[in-house]
PDB file of C-alpha atoms in Angstrom:
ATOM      1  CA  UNK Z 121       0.000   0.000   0.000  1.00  0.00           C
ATOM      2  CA  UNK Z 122       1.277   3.183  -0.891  1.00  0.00           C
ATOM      3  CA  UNK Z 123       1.263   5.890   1.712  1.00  0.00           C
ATOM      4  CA  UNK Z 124      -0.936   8.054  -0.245  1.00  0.00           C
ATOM      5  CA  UNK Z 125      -3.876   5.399  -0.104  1.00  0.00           C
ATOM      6  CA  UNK Z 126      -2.854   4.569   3.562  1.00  0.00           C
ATOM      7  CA  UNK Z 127      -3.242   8.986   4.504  1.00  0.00           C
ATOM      8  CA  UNK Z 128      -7.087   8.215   2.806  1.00  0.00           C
ATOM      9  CA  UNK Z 129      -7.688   4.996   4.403  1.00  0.00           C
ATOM     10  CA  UNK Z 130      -6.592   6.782   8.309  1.00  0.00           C
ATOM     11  CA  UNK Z 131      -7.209  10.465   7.787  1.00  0.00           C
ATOM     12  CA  UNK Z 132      -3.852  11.073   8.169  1.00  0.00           C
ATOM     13  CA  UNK Z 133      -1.786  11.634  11.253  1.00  0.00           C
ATOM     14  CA  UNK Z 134      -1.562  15.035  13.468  1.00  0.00           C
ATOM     15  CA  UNK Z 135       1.860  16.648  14.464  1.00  0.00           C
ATOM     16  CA  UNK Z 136       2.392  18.284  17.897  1.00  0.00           C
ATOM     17  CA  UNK Z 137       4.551  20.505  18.264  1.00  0.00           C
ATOM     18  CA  UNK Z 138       5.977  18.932  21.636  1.00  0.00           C
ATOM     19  CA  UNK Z 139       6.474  15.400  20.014  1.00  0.00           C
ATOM     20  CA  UNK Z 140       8.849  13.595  18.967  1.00  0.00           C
ATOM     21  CA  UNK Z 141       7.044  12.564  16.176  1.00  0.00           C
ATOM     22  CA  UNK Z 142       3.695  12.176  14.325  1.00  0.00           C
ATOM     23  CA  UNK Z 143       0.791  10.959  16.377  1.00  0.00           C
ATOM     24  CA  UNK Z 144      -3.238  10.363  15.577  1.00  0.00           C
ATOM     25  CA  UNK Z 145      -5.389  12.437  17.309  1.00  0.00           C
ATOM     26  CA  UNK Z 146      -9.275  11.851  17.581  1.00  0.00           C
ATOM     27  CA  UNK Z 147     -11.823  14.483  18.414  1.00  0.00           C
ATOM     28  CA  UNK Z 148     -11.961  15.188  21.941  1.00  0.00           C
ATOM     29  CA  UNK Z 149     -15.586  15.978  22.280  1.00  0.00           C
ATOM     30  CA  UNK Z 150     -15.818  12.259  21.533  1.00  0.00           C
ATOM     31  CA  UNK Z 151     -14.159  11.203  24.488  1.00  0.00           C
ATOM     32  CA  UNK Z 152     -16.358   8.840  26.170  1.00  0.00           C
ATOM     33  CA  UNK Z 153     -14.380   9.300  29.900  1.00  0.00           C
ATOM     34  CA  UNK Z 154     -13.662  12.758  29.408  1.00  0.00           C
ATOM     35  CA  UNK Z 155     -16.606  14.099  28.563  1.00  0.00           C
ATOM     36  CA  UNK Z 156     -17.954  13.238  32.268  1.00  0.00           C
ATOM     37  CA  UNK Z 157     -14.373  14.632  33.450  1.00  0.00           C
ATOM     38  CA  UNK Z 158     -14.038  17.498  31.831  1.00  0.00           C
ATOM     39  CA  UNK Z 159     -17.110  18.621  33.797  1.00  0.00           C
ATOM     40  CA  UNK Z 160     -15.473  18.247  37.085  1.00  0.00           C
ATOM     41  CA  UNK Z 161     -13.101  20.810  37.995  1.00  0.00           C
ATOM     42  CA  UNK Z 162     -10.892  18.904  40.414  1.00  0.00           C
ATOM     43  CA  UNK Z 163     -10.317  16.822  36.712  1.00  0.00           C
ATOM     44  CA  UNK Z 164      -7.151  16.861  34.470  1.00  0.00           C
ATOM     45  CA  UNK Z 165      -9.926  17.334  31.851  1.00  0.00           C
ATOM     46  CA  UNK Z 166     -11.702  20.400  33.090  1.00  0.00           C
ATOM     47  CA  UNK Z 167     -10.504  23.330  30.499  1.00  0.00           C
ATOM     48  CA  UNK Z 168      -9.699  20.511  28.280  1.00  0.00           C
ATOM     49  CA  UNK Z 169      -6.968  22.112  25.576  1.00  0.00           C
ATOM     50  CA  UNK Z 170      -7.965  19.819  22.893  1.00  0.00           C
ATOM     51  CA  UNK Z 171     -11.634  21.764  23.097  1.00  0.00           C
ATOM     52  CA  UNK Z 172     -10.019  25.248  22.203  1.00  0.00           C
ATOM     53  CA  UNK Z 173      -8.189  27.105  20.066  1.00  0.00           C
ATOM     54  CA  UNK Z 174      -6.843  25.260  16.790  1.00  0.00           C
ATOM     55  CA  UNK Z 175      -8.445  22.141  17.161  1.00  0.00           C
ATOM     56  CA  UNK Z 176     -12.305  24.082  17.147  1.00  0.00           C
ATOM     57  CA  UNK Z 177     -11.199  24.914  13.699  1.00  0.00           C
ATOM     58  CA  UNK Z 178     -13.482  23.519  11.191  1.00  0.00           C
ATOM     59  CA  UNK Z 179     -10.447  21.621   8.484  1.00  0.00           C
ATOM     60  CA  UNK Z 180      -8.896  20.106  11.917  1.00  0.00           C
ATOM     61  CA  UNK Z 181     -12.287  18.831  13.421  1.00  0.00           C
ATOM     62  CA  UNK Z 182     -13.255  17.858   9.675  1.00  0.00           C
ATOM     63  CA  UNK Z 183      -9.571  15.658   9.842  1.00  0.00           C
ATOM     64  CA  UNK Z 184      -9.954  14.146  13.446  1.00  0.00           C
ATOM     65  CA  UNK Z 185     -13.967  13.156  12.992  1.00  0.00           C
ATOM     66  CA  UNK Z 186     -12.386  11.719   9.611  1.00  0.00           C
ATOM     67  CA  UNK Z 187     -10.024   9.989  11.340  1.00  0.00           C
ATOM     68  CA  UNK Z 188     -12.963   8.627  13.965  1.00  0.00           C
ATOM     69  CA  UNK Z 189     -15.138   7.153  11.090  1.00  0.00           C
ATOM     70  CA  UNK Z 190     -11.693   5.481   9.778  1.00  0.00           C
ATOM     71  CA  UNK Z 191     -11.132   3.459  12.912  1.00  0.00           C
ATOM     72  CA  UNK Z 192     -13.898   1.004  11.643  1.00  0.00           C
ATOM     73  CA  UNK Z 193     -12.052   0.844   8.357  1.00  0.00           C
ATOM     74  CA  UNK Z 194     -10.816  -2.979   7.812  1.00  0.00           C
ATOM     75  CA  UNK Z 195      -7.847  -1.606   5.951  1.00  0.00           C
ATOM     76  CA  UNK Z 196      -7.155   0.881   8.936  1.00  0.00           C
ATOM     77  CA  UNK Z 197      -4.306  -1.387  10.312  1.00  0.00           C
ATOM     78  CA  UNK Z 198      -2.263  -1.884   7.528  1.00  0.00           C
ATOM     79  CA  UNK Z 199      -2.459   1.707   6.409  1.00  0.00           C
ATOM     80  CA  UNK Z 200      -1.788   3.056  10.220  1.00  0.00           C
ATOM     81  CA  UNK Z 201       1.806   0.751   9.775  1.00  0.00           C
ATOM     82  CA  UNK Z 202       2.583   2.285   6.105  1.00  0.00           C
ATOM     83  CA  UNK Z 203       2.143   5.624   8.233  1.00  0.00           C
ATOM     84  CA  UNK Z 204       3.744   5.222  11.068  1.00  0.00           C
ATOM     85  CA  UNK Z 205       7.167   3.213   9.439  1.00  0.00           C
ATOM     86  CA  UNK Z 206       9.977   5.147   9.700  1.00  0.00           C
ATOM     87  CA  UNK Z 207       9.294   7.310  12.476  1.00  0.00           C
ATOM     88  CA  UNK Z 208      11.439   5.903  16.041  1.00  0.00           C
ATOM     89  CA  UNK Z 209       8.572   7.720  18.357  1.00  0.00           C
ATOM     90  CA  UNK Z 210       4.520   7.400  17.826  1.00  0.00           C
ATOM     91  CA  UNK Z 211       1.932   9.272  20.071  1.00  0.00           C
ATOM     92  CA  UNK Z 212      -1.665   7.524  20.086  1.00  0.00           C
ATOM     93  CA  UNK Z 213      -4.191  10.430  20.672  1.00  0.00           C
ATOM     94  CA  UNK Z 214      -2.965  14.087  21.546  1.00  0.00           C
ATOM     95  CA  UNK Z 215      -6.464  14.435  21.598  1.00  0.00           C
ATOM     96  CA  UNK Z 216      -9.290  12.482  21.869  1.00  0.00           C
ATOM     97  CA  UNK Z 217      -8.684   8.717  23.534  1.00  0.00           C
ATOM     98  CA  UNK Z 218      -9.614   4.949  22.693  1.00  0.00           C
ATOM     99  CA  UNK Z 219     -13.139   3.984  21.694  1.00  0.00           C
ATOM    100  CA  UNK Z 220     -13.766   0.351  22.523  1.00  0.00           C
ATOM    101  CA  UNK Z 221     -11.523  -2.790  23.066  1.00  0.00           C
ATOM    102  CA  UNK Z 222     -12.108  -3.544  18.961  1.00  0.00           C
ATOM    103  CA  UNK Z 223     -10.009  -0.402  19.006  1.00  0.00           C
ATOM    104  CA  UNK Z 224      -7.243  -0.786  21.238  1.00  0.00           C
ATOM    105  CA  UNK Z 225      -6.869  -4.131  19.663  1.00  0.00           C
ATOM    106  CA  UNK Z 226      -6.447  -2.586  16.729  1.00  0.00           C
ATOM    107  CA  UNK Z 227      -4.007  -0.147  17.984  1.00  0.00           C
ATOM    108  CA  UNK Z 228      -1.648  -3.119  19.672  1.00  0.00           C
ATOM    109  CA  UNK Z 229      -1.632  -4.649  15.957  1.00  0.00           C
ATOM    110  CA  UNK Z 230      -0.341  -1.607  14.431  1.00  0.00           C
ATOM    111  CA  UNK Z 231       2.511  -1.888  17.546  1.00  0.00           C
ATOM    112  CA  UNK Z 232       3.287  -5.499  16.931  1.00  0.00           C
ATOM    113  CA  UNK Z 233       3.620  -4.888  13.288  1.00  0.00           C
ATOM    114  CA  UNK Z 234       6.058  -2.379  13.991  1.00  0.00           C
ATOM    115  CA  UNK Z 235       8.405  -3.367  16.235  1.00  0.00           C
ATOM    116  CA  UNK Z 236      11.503  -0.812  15.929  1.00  0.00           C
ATOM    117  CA  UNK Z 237       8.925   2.256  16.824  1.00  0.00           C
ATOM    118  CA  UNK Z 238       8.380   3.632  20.145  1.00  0.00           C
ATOM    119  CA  UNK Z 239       4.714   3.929  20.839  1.00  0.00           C
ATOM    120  CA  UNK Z 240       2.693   5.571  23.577  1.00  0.00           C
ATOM    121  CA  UNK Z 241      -0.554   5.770  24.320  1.00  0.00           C
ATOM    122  CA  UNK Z 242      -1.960   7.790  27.010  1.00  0.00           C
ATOM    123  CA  UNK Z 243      -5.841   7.135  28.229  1.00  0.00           C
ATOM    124  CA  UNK Z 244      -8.103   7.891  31.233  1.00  0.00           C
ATOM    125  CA  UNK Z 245     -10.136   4.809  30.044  1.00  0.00           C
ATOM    126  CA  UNK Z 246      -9.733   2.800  33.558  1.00  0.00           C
ATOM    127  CA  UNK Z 247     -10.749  -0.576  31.799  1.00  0.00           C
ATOM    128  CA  UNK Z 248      -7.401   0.080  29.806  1.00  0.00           C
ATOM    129  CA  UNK Z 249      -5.743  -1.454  32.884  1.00  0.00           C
ATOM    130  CA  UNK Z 250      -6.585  -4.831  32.469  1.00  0.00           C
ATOM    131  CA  UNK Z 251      -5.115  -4.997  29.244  1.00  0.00           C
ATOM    132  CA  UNK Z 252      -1.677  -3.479  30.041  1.00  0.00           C
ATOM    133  CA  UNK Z 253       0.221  -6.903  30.695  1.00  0.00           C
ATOM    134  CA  UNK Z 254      -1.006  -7.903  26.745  1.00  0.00           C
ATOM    135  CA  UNK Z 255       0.478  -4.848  25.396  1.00  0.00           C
ATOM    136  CA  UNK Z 256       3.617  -5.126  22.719  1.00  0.00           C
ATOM    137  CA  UNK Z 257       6.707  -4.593  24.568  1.00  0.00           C
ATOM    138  CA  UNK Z 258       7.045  -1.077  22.008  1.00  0.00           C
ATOM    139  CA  UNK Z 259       3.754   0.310  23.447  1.00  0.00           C
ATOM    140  CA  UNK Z 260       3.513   2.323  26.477  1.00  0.00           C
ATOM    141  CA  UNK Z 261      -0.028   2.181  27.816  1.00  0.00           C
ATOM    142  CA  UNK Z 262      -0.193   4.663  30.567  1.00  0.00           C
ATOM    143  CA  UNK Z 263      -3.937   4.676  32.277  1.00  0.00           C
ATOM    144  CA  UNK Z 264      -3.596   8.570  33.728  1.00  0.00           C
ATOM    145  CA  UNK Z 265      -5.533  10.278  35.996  1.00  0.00           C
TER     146      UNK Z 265
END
């Protein structure tokens, strides 16, 4: 697959500034933990930053709502690993955070498949937890609070 058809299949990939590298970033407001949090103001997700300034702008919440819908893509996998190959650091979600299990499973794939790359995934999904012993040995899960 040629990275062209894998940017279409994904939606692309995000670059923060403060990375390392490239990372995929999902729209907050479809958090499904932080939307309770970020109504709590003793929560890390009160004044959420990924709910202001450059991510309200229409082309980057067209690209991360894009990049939502692509999750369910069966082709999602192998395109995320054409993306991703070639970088040495990957950041899962500067904004936004994992779905379901379907798609963390999904996510330790793409980390299996690519061994030599650094990956980290930050979540406030507590049921994330159980699952950190079956991550890839390249894939930082970090349940935060």
């Amino acid at each position: 697959m040629l990275k062209k058809e894998a940017h279409k299949i994904v939606g692309g990939l995000s670059k923060p500034g403060k990375m390392p590298g490239p990372a995929y970033n999902l729209p907050a407001w479809n958090c499904i933990t932080g939307s309770k949090l970020r109504k709590v103001k003793t929560s890390p997700c009160y004044g959420c930053y990924a709910l202001k300034l450059r991510y309200t702008w229409p082309i980057v919440r067209q690209a991360m709502d894009r990049r939502l819908q692509a999750i369910e893509s069966p082709k999602w996998v192998g395109a995320m690993v054409v993306l991703v190959t070639g970088h040495p650091f990957f950041r899962w979600h500067d904004s936004g955070d994992i779905q379901d299990l379907k798609h963390l499973a999904k996510i330790f794939e793409v980390a299996k498949r690519t061994p030599d790359i650094a990956h980290w995934l930050p979540t406030r999904e507590a049921w994330t937890a159980k699952y950190q012993d079956r991550a890839p040995e390249n894939l930082k899960l970090i349940f935060s609070m």
